[in-house]
């Protein structure tokens, strides 16, 4: 069972942010034994439990106060905030630190053969994405009349599959786009990892622990500069 006195931190189980987030926790002196297939890892030297979950779930876990803290990409965080605001659900959290890893951008990419003379070429198109709220906000800001097609995965195959004209997905090296005959046209959001805390007040002990950990995080980041 989980003990409510232990600080609960949500971390992506597998993906862009996992290794760097866990390395950062270890670098600030938190001893962890992470075993495959387990959802929870107890620290052996601090009253801290890690919850290893899908990154999409992390913003909601923090906003609902189910975990105390989370490491998450700003892209996921902003998308979840827009989604919750649209349905008038709680979307509060505090950002503790912007971190120096997990950099990527959310971009619109089109098939190599598609004619593109500027953003207005997107008028009348369907764009496949896992980030419909960020994409629709961008369309509104740019006065583009296009529609977002929500896909939870394999976004990059949507144009070939005839499901959409273009895509809006995360890009870091660009390898995925290249392998799928797509070219990046518009960057709509730039993202890094952030450390967030739930909005509801924590116990004195938990808050004191966080306040001891933050300067150590700053120290690790400075040492890397
Ligand atoms: C993103 C995106 C692409 C890939 C792009 O997925 O969906 O698949 O990264 O990276 P590249 O430009 O270096 O090829 P991610 O790994 O974040 O996983 P997810 O789609 O499961 O969230
Ligand atoms: Zn347990
Ligand atoms: Mg992907």
Coordinates of C-alpha atoms and ligand atoms in Angstrom, one line a residue:
X1 CA 0.0 0.0 0.0
X2 CA 1.1 3.5 -0.5
X3 CA 1.7 5.6 2.6
X4 CA 0.3 9.1 2.5
X5 CA 3.2 10.5 4.5
X6 CA 5.6 9.7 1.7
X7 CA 6.1 12.2 -1.1
X8 CA 4.6 10.8 -4.3
X9 CA 6.3 11.8 -7.5
X10 CA 5.0 10.8 -10.9
X11 CA 7.6 10.0 -13.6
X12 CA 7.1 8.7 -17.1
X13 CA 7.6 5.0 -17.2
X14 CA 9.1 4.7 -20.6
X15 CA 9.9 7.5 -23.1
X16 CA 11.6 10.8 -23.7
X17 CA 11.6 11.9 -20.1
X18 CA 12.1 8.7 -18.1
X19 CA 15.9 8.3 -18.0
X20 CA 16.7 12.0 -17.4
X21 CA 14.1 12.4 -14.7
X22 CA 15.3 9.3 -12.8
X23 CA 18.9 10.3 -13.3
X24 CA 18.1 13.7 -11.8
X25 CA 16.4 12.2 -8.8
X26 CA 19.5 9.9 -8.2
X27 CA 21.8 12.9 -8.7
X28 CA 20.2 14.8 -5.9
X29 CA 20.8 11.8 -3.6
X30 CA 17.5 9.9 -3.7
X31 CA 18.3 6.2 -3.7
X32 CA 15.9 4.3 -5.9
X33 CA 15.5 0.7 -6.9
X34 CA 13.4 0.6 -10.0
X35 CA 12.2 -2.8 -11.1
X36 CA 10.7 -3.5 -14.4
X37 CA 6.9 -3.8 -14.6
X38 CA 6.4 -2.3 -11.2
X39 CA 4.2 0.9 -11.0
X40 CA 5.8 2.1 -7.8
X41 CA 9.4 2.4 -6.6
X42 CA 10.1 3.2 -2.9
X43 CA 13.2 5.3 -2.1
X44 CA 15.4 3.5 0.4
X45 CA 16.8 6.6 2.0
X46 CA 14.0 9.3 1.7
X47 CA 10.2 9.2 2.4
X48 CA 9.6 9.3 -1.4
X49 CA 7.7 7.0 -3.7
X50 CA 7.9 7.2 -7.5
X51 CA 4.9 6.4 -9.5
X52 CA 5.9 5.2 -13.0
X53 CA 3.1 6.0 -15.4
X54 CA 2.3 7.1 -18.9
X55 CA 3.3 10.7 -19.5
X56 CA -0.2 11.6 -20.7
X57 CA -1.5 10.7 -17.2
X58 CA 0.9 12.9 -15.2
X59 CA -0.7 16.3 -15.6
X60 CA -4.1 15.0 -14.5
X61 CA -2.6 13.1 -11.5
X62 CA -1.0 16.3 -10.3
X63 CA -4.1 18.5 -11.0
X64 CA -6.3 16.1 -9.2
X65 CA -3.8 16.0 -6.3
X66 CA -3.4 12.2 -6.5
X67 CA 0.4 12.7 -6.6
X68 CA 2.4 15.5 -5.0
X69 CA 4.8 16.2 -7.8
X70 CA 5.4 15.2 -11.4
X71 CA 8.1 15.4 -14.1
X72 CA 6.3 16.3 -17.3
X73 CA 6.8 17.8 -20.8
X74 CA 5.3 21.3 -21.2
X75 CA 3.5 20.0 -24.3
X76 CA 1.5 17.4 -22.3
X77 CA 0.9 19.9 -19.5
X78 CA -0.4 22.7 -21.7
X79 CA -2.6 20.3 -23.7
X80 CA -4.1 18.9 -20.5
X81 CA -4.7 22.3 -19.2
X82 CA -6.6 23.4 -22.3
X83 CA -8.6 20.2 -22.3
X84 CA -9.6 20.6 -18.7
X85 CA -10.4 24.3 -19.0
X86 CA -12.6 23.5 -22.0
X87 CA -14.6 21.1 -19.8
X88 CA -14.4 23.3 -16.7
X89 CA -12.5 20.7 -14.7
X90 CA -9.7 21.6 -12.2
X91 CA -6.4 22.5 -14.0
X92 CA -4.3 24.0 -11.2
X93 CA -0.7 23.2 -10.4
X94 CA 2.5 25.0 -9.5
X95 CA 5.6 24.9 -11.7
X96 CA 8.7 24.4 -9.5
X97 CA 11.4 24.3 -12.1
X98 CA 11.9 24.3 -15.8
X99 CA 14.5 21.6 -16.5
X100 CA 17.3 21.3 -19.0
X101 CA 16.2 18.1 -20.8
X102 CA 13.2 16.7 -22.7
X103 CA 13.5 19.4 -25.4
X104 CA 11.3 19.0 -28.4
X105 CA 8.9 21.0 -30.5
X106 CA 5.3 20.4 -31.6
X107 CA 5.2 21.1 -35.3
X108 CA 3.0 20.8 -38.3
X109 CA 4.5 18.6 -41.0
X110 CA 3.2 17.9 -44.5
X111 CA 3.9 15.2 -47.1
X112 CA 6.9 16.0 -49.2
X113 CA 4.8 16.2 -52.4
X114 CA 2.2 18.6 -50.9
X115 CA 2.3 22.1 -52.3
X116 CA 2.9 24.6 -49.6
X117 CA 3.2 28.4 -50.1
X118 CA 2.7 29.4 -46.5
X119 CA 0.5 28.7 -43.5
X120 CA -2.6 29.6 -45.6
X121 CA -2.0 26.3 -47.5
X122 CA -3.4 24.6 -44.5
X123 CA -6.9 26.1 -45.0
X124 CA -9.4 23.3 -45.7
X125 CA -7.1 20.5 -44.6
X126 CA -7.4 17.8 -41.9
X127 CA -4.4 17.6 -39.6
X128 CA -3.8 14.4 -37.5
X129 CA -2.5 15.0 -34.0
X130 CA -2.4 13.8 -30.4
X131 CA -2.6 17.4 -29.3
X132 CA -5.9 18.7 -30.6
X133 CA -6.3 21.6 -28.1
X134 CA -2.8 23.1 -28.8
X135 CA -3.4 22.6 -32.6
X136 CA -6.9 24.2 -32.6
X137 CA -5.6 27.1 -30.5
X138 CA -2.9 27.7 -33.1
X139 CA -5.4 27.5 -36.0
X140 CA -7.6 30.1 -34.2
X141 CA -4.6 32.4 -33.5
X142 CA -3.5 32.2 -37.1
X143 CA -6.9 32.5 -38.6
X144 CA -6.7 29.1 -40.3
X145 CA -9.8 27.1 -41.2
X146 CA -8.6 23.6 -40.8
X147 CA -9.6 20.6 -38.6
X148 CA -7.7 18.5 -36.1
X149 CA -8.1 14.8 -36.3
X150 CA -7.3 13.2 -33.0
X151 CA -5.1 10.1 -33.0
X152 CA -3.4 8.7 -29.9
X153 CA -0.5 7.1 -31.8
X154 CA 1.0 6.5 -35.3
X155 CA 0.2 10.1 -36.2
X156 CA 3.0 10.1 -38.8
X157 CA 1.3 7.5 -40.9
X158 CA -2.0 9.3 -41.1
X159 CA -1.3 11.1 -44.5
X160 CA -0.3 7.9 -46.2
X161 CA -3.3 6.1 -44.7
X162 CA -5.5 8.8 -46.2
X163 CA -6.8 9.8 -42.8
X164 CA -5.4 13.3 -42.9
X165 CA -3.6 15.8 -45.2
X166 CA -0.9 16.7 -42.7
X167 CA 0.2 16.0 -39.1
X168 CA 1.0 17.9 -36.0
X169 CA 3.4 16.0 -33.8
X170 CA 6.5 16.2 -31.6
X171 CA 9.8 16.5 -33.3
X172 CA 13.2 16.2 -31.8
X173 CA 15.7 14.8 -34.2
X174 CA 13.4 14.8 -37.2
X175 CA 14.1 11.2 -38.0
X176 CA 10.5 10.1 -37.7
X177 CA 9.3 12.8 -40.2
X178 CA 12.1 11.9 -42.6
X179 CA 11.3 8.2 -42.4
X180 CA 7.7 8.9 -43.3
X181 CA 8.2 11.3 -46.2
X182 CA 7.1 14.4 -44.2
X183 CA 8.6 17.8 -43.9
X184 CA 8.3 20.2 -40.9
X185 CA 6.6 23.5 -41.8
X186 CA 5.4 25.3 -38.7
X187 CA 6.6 25.1 -35.1
X188 CA 3.6 25.6 -32.9
X189 CA 5.0 25.0 -29.4
X190 CA 8.5 24.5 -27.9
X191 CA 8.7 22.3 -25.0
X192 CA 11.0 21.2 -22.2
X193 CA 10.6 19.0 -19.1
X194 CA 9.2 20.8 -16.0
X195 CA 8.8 19.8 -12.4
X196 CA 5.4 20.5 -11.1
X197 CA 3.7 20.3 -7.7
X198 CA 0.0 20.0 -6.9
X199 CA -1.9 23.2 -6.1
X200 CA -3.4 21.9 -2.8
X201 CA -1.2 22.6 0.3
X202 CA 1.1 19.8 1.4
X203 CA 1.9 18.7 4.9
X204 CA 4.7 20.6 6.6
X205 CA 7.0 17.6 6.3
X206 CA 6.4 17.1 2.7
X207 CA 6.8 20.8 1.8
X208 CA 10.1 20.9 3.8
X209 CA 11.4 17.9 1.9
X210 CA 10.6 19.6 -1.4
X211 CA 12.3 22.8 -0.2
X212 CA 15.4 20.8 0.5
X213 CA 15.4 19.0 -2.8
X214 CA 15.0 22.1 -5.1
X215 CA 18.4 23.7 -4.3
X216 CA 20.0 20.3 -5.1
X217 CA 18.2 20.2 -8.5
X218 CA 19.5 23.8 -9.1
X219 CA 23.0 22.6 -8.2
X220 CA 22.9 19.6 -10.6
X221 CA 21.6 21.8 -13.4
X222 CA 24.3 24.4 -12.8
X223 CA 27.0 21.8 -12.7
X224 CA 26.0 20.7 -16.2
X225 CA 26.1 24.2 -17.7
Ligands
LIG1 C1 7.4 11.6 -30.5 C2 6.7 11.7 -31.8 C3 7.5 11.0 -32.8 C4 8.9 11.1 -32.2 C5 9.7 12.2 -33.0 O1 7.0 10.4 -29.9 O2 5.4 11.2 -31.7 O3 7.1 9.6 -32.8 O4 8.8 11.5 -30.9 O5 11.1 12.2 -32.6 P1 12.2 12.3 -33.6 O6 12.1 13.7 -34.3 O7 13.5 12.3 -32.8 O8 12.1 11.2 -34.6 P2 7.5 10.1 -28.4 O9 8.8 9.4 -28.4 O10 7.4 11.3 -27.6 O11 6.4 9.1 -27.9 P3 4.9 9.1 -27.9 O12 4.5 9.4 -29.3 O13 4.5 7.8 -27.4 O14 4.5 10.2 -26.9
LIG2 ZN1 4.1 -0.1 -1.4
LIG3 MG1 5.5 8.9 -31.1

